[in-house]
Coordinates of C-alpha atoms in Angstrom, one line a residue:
X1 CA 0.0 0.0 0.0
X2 CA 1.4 3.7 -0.6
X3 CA 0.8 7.3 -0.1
X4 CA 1.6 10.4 -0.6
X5 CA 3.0 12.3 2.1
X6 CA 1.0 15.7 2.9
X7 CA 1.8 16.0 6.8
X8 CA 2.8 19.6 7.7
X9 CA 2.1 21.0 4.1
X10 CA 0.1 24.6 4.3
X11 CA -2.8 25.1 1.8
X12 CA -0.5 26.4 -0.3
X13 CA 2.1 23.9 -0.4
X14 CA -0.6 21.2 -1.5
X15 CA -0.7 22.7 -4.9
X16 CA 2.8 21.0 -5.5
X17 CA 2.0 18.0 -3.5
X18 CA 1.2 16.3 -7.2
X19 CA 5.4 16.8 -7.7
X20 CA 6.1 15.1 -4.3
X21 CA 8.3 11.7 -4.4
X22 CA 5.9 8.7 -3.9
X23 CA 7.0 7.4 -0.2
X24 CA 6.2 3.6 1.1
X25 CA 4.0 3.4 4.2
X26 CA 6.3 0.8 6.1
X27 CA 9.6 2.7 6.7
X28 CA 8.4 5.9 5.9
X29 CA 8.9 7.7 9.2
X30 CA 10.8 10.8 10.0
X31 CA 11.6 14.0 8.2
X32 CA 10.1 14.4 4.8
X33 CA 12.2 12.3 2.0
X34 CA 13.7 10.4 4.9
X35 CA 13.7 6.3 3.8
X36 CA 13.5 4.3 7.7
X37 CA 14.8 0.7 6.8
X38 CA 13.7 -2.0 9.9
X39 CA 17.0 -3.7 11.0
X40 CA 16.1 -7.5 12.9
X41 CA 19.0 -9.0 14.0
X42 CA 20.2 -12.3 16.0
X43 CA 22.2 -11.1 19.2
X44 CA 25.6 -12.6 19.7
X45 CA 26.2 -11.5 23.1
X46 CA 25.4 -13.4 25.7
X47 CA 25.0 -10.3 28.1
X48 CA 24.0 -7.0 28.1
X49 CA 27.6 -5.7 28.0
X50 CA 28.3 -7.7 24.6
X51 CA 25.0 -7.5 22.9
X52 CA 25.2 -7.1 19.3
X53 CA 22.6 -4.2 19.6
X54 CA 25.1 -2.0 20.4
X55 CA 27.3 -3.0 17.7
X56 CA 24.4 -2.3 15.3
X57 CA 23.3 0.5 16.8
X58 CA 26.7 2.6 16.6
X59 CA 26.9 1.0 12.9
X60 CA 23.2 2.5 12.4
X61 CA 24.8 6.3 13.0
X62 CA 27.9 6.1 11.5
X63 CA 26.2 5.2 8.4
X64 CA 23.1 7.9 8.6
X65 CA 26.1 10.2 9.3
X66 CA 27.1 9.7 6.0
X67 CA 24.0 9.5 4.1
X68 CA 21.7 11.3 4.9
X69 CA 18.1 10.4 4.4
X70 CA 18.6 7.1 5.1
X71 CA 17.3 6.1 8.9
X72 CA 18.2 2.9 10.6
X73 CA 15.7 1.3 12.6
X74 CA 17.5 -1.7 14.6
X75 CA 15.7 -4.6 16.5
X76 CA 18.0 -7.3 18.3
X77 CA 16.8 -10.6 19.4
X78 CA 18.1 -13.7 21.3
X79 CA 18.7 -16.5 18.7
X80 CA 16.1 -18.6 20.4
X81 CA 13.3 -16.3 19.3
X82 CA 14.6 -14.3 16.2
X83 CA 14.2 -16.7 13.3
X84 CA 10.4 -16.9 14.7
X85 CA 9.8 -12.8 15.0
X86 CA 11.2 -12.3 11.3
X87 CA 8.7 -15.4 10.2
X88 CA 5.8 -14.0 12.1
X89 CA 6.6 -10.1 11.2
X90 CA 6.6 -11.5 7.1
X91 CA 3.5 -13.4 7.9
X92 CA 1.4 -10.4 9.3
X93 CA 2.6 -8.5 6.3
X94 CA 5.0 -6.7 7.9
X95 CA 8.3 -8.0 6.5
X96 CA 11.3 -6.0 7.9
X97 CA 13.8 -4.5 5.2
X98 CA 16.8 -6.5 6.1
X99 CA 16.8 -9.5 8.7
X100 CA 19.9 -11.0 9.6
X101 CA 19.0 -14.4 11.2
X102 CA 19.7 -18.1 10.3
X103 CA 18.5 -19.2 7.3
X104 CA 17.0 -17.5 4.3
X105 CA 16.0 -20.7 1.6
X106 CA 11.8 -20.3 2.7
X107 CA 11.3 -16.6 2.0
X108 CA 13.9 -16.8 -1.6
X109 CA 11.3 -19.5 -2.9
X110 CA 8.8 -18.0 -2.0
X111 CA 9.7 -15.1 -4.2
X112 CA 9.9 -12.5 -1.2
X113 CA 13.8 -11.3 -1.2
X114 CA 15.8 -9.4 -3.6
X115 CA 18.8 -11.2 -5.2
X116 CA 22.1 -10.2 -4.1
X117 CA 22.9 -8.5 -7.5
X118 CA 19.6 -6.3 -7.1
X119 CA 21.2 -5.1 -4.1
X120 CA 25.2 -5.1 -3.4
X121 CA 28.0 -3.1 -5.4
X122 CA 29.9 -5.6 -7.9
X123 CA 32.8 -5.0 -5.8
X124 CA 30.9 -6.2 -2.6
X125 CA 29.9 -9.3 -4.2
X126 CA 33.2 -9.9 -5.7
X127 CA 34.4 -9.9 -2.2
X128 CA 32.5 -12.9 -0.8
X129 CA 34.8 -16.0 0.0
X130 CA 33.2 -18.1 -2.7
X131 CA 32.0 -21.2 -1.2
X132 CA 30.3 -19.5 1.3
X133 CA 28.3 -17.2 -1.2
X134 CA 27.5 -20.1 -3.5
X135 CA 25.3 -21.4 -0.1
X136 CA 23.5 -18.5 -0.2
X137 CA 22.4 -19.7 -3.9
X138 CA 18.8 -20.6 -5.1
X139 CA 18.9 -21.9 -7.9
X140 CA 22.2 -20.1 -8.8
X141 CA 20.7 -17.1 -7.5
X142 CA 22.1 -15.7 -4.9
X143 CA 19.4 -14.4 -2.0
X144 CA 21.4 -15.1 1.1
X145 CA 24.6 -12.6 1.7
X146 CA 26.7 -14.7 4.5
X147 CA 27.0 -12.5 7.7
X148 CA 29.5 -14.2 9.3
X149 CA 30.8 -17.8 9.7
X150 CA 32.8 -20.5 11.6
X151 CA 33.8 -23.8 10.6
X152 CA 34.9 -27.4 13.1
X153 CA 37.7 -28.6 14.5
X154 CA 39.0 -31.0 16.8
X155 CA 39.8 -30.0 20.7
X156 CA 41.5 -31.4 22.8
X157 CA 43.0 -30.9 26.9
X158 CA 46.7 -30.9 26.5
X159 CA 46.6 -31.6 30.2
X160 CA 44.7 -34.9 30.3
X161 CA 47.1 -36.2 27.1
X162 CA 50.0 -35.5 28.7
X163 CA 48.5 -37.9 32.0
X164 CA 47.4 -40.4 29.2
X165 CA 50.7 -40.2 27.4
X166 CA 49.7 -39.0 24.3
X167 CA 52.0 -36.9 22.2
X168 CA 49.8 -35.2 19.5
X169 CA 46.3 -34.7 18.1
X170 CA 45.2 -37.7 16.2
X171 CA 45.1 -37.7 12.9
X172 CA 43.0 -41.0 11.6
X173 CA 40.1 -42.5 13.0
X174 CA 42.4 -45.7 14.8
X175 CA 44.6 -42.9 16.2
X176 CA 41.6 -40.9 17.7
X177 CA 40.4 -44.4 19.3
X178 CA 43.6 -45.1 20.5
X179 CA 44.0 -42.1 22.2
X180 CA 40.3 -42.3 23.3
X181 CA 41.7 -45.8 24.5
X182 CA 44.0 -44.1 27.1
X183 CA 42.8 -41.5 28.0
X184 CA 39.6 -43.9 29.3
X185 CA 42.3 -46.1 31.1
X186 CA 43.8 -42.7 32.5
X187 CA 40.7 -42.4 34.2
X188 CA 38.7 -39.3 31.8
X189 CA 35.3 -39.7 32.0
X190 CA 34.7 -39.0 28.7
X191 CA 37.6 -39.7 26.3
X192 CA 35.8 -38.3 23.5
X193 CA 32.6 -36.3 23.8
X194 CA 29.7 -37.0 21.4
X195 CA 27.1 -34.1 21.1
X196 CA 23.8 -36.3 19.0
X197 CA 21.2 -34.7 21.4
X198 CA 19.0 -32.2 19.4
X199 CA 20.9 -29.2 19.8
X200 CA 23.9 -30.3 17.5
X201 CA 22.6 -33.3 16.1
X202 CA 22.9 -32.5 12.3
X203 CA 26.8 -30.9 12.9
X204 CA 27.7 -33.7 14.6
X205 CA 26.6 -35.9 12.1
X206 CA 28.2 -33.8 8.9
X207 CA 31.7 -34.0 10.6
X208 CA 31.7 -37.6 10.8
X209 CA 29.9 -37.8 7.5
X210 CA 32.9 -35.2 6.1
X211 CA 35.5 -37.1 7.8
X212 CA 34.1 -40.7 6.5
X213 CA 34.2 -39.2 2.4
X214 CA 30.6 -38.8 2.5
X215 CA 28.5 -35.8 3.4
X216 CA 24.8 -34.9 3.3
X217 CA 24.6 -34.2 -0.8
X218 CA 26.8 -35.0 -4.0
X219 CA 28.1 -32.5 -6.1
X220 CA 24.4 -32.0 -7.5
X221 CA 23.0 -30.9 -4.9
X222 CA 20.8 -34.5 -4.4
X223 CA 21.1 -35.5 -0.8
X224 CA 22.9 -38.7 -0.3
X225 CA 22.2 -39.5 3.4
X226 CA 22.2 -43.1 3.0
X227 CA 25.4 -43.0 0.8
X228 CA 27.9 -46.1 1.8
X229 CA 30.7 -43.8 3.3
X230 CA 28.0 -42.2 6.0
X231 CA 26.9 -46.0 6.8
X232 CA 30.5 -46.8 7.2
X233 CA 31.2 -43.7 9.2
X234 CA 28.0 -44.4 11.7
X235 CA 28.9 -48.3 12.4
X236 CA 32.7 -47.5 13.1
X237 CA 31.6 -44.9 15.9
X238 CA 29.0 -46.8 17.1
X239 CA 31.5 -50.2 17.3
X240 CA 34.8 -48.3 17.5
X241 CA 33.9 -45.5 20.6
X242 CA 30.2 -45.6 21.3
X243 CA 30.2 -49.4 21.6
X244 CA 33.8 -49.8 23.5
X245 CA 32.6 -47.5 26.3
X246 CA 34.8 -43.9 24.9
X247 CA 31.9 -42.0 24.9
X248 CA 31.2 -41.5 28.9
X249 CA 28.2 -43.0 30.8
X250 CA 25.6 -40.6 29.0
X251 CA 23.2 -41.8 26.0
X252 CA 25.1 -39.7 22.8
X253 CA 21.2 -39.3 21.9
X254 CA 20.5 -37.3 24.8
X255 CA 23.9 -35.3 24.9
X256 CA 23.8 -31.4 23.9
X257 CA 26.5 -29.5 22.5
X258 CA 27.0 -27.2 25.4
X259 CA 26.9 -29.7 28.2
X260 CA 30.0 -31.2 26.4
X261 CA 31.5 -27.8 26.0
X262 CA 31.1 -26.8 29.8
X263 CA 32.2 -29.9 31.0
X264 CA 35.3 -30.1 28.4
X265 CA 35.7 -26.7 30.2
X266 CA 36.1 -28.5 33.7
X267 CA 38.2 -31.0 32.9
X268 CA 36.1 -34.0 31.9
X269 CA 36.4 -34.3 28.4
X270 CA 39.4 -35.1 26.5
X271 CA 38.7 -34.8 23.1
X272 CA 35.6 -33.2 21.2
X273 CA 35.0 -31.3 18.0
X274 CA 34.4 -27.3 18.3
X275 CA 34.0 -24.0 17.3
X276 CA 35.7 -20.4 17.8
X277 CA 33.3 -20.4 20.8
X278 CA 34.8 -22.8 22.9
X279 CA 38.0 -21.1 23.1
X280 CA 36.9 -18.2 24.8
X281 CA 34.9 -20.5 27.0
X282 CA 38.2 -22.7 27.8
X283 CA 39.9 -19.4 28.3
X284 CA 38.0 -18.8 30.6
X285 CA 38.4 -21.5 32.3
X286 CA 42.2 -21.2 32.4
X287 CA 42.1 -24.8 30.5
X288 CA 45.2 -25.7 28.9
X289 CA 43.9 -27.2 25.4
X290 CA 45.0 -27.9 21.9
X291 CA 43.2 -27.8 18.5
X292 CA 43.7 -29.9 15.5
X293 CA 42.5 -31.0 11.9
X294 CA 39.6 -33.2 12.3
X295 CA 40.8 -36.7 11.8
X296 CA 40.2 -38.5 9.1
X297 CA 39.3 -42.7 8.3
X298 CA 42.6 -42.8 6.6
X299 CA 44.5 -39.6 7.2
X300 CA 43.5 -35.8 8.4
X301 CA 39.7 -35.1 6.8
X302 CA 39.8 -33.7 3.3
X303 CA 37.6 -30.9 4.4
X304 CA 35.2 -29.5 7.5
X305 CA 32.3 -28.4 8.3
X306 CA 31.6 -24.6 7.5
X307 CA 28.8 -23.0 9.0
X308 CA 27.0 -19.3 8.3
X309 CA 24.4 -17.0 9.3
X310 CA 22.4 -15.6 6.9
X311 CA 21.3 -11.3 6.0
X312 CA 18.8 -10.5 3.3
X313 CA 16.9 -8.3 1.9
X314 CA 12.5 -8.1 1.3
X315 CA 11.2 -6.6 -1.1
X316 CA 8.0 -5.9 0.5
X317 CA 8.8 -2.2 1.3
X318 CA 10.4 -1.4 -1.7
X319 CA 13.8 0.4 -0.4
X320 CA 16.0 -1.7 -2.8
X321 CA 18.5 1.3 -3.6
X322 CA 18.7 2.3 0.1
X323 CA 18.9 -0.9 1.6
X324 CA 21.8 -1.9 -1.0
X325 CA 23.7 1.6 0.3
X326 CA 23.9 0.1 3.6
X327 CA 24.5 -3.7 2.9
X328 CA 27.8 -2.2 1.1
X329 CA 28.3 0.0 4.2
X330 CA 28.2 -3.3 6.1
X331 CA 30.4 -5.6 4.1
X332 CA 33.2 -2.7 4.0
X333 CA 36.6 -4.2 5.6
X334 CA 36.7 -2.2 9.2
X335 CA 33.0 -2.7 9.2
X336 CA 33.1 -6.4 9.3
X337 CA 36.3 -7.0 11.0
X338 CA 35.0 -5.3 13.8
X339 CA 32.2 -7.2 14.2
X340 CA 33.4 -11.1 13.7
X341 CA 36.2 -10.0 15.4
X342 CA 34.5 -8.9 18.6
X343 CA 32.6 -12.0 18.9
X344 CA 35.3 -14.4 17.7
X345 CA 33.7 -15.3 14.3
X346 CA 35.2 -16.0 11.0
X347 CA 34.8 -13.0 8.4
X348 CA 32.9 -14.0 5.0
X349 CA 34.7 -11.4 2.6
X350 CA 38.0 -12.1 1.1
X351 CA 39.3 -8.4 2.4
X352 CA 38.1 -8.9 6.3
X353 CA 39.6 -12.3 6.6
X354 CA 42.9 -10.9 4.9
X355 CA 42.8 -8.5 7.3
X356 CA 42.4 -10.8 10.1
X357 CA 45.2 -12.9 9.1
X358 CA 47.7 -10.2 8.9
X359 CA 46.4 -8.9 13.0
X360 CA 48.4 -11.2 15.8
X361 CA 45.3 -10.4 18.1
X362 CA 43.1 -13.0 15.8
X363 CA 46.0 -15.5 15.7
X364 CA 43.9 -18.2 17.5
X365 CA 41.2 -17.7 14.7
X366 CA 44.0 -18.5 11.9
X367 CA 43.4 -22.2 12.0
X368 CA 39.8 -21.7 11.6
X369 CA 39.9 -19.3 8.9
X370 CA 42.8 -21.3 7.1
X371 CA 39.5 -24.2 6.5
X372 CA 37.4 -21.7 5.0
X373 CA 38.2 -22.0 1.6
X374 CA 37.7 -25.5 1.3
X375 CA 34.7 -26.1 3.8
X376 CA 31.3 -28.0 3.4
X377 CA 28.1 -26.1 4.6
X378 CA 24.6 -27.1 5.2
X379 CA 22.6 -27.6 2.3
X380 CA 20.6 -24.3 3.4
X381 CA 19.7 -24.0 -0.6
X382 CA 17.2 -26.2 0.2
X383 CA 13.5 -25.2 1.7
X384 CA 13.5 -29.0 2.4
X385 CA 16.5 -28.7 4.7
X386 CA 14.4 -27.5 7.7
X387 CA 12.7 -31.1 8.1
X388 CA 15.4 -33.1 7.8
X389 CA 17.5 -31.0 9.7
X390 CA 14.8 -31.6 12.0
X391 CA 14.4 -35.7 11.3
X392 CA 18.3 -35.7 12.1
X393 CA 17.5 -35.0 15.7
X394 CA 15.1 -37.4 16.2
X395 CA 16.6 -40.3 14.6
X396 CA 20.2 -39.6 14.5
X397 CA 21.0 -41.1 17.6
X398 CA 19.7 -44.2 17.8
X399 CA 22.5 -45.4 14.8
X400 CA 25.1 -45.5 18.0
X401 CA 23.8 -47.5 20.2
X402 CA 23.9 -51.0 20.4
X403 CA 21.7 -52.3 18.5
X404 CA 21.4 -49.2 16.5
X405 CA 21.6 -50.0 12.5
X406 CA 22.6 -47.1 10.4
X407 CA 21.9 -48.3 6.9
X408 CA 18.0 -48.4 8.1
X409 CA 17.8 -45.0 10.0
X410 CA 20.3 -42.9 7.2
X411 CA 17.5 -44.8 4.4
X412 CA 14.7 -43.7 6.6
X413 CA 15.8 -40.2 6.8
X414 CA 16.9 -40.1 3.0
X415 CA 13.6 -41.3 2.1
X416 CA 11.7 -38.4 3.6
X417 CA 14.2 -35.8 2.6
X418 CA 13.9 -37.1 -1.3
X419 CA 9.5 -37.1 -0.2
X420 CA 9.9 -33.1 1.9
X421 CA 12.0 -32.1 -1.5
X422 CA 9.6 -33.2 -4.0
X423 CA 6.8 -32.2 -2.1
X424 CA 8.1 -28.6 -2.1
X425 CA 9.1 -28.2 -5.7

């Protein structure tokens, strides 16, 4: 719906009202040929003192600063609720501007997001590391812009291998057991941690599936859950750790990511694959801890996991130009160093992360960022990814246990990906 704007206009101002620019009512607010763009973001902090509003907020005036007639309207949310306020704002018909949240495949097919080359300088898109930009693809069109990133490795407390007598990181799957081996006759209570509960189910099953040759889809882009390398992969974990007690006394099924973090944190876990995060919270801790390429079934895996969070643009309002302005002003260098680099996170443009590896305080991030290139994501293309993402959780972690049988669960989950994909084309 539009209007005209008349507010404040004397009787004789109304005779040029016919010349005045045609504003949207959404966004519209402030002075006269102001544009307001709505802002909904995830918030990265996990306190008040780090919250990403404030990092958006001082963004928001730095850039109306510099152009003016362009106001910022920013709206931070926890990561628990965010995806749901964007899906319930574009529902009501009230679709903010940009949203930066977690996944963006839903609202591209259903036709309600400009494309990235609508929107973002050809220098700006040049910039994007390219594997990560190609997951913001529909249909080779890209609708997602990566906002930041992070990919896996492997950690592991230096302290508890020196007590097992291990002298490095493993780099195969027999050397990981091994040292899961000793570090369970050391006394550890959980050589290796196994996160299949619901909150890291599907990364937890990628890395293995990476690590094994295998991997959620072929180079087409058709999901190949049930593929022979991610059977392989699930029956040597389940005989090879799960099933020779390395896992600790919890059901893998019912473990979370974070309880394995916090108690890597306190001593109890001696091996576990991470991200960025758990440095700070190992830090923290004072922990004494190592990381490492993830291992491999024959050697050091040929690639990880990559993961990013997603910003885009709706076309509802119509603020393409404007919105485009500030997605450049965004994706500038100092811009988006600042930001991944306060909350530990991987940049997604070829300049930040250049950047990044040329500054000694991000040394700790170089490992991570080194991956980058060559990283695996989610199939978040998909609109079907949602479900089985969500089928992954359920079922996942039954393949483990004892009597668990992966080719029947990975076909059972492959079948209703291939059913939730057709259904949605």
């Amino acid at each position: 719906m539009q209007r005209r704007r008349f507010l404040g206009m004397t009787a004789a101002g109304v005779a040029t009202a016919a010349l005045a620019p045609v504003l949207t009512a959404c966004g519209s607010e402030g002075p006269v040929g102001d544009k307001k763009l709505k802002l909904v973001a995830a918030d990265y902090g996990d306190k008040p003192d780090n919250s990403s509003k404030k990092y958006w907020n001082s963004l928001a005036r730095d850039f109306e600063s510099k152009h003016s007639g362009i106001k910022i309207d920013v709206e931070v949310y926890s990561w628990t609720e965010v995806d749901k306020k964007v899906a319930d704002m574009v529902a009501a018909g009230k679709a903010p501007d940009i949203a930066q949240i977690g996944a963006y495949a839903d609202f591209a097919a259903a036709g309600k997001l400009y494309s990235a080359d609508q929107l973002i300088s050809i220098p700006t898109q040049a910039d994007f590391i390219t594997p990560i930009a190609k997951a913001g693809e529909v249909h080779r069109v890209q609708y997602g812009l990566p906002f930041v990133s992070s990919t896996r490795m492997l950690f592991y407390n230096q302290s508890l291998f020196t007590r097992a007598g291990i002298g490095k990181a493993p780099e195969t799957w027999e050397e990981l057991q091994a040292a899961a081996v000793k570090l369970k006759a050391a006394g550890v209570k959980i050589p290796f941690g196994l996160p299949l509960g619901p909150e890291e189910a599907p990364a937890e099953t990628m890395l293995w599936m990476l690590a094994g040759g295998g991997g959620y889809t072929d180079n087409t882009g058709a999901y190949t859950i049930n593929s022979d390398a991610n059977i392989k992969a699930f029956a040597w974990v389940r005989d090879e750790l799960v099933g020779k007690g390395l896992t600790g006394p919890g059901d893998p099924a019912r473990t979370n990511r974070q309880d394995l973090f916090e108690a890597f944190c306190k001593g109890d876990v001696g091996m576990l694959h991470g991200h960025p995060t758990l440095m700070q919270q190992a830090e923290a801790a004072k922990l004494k801890y190592g990381t490492a390429p993830l291992p491999g079934i024959k050697g050091k895996a040929a690639s990880t996991m990559g993961v990013a969070d997603w910003i885009m643009a709706f076309k509802q309002n119509g603020h393409r130009e404007q919105i485009g302005t500030f997605l450049d002003f965004v994706f500038s260098k100092d811009n988006h160093l600042s930001f991944t680099g306060q909350y530990q996170l991987l940049p997604v443009t070829e300049s930040a992360s250049a950047a990044m590896h040329l500054d000694r305080q991000y040394e700790k991030l170089w490992p991570f960022l080194d991956q980058l290139q060559n990283a695996d994501f989610y199939p978040a293309d998909k609109t079907s990814w949602a479900k089985v993402s969500a089928t992954i959780k359920e079922k996942i972690g039954s393949v483990v246990q004892k009597s668990g049988d992966p080719a029947a669960v990975l076909g059972e989950i492959q079948r209703e990906a291939e059913a939730t994909e057709l259904a949605d084309r």
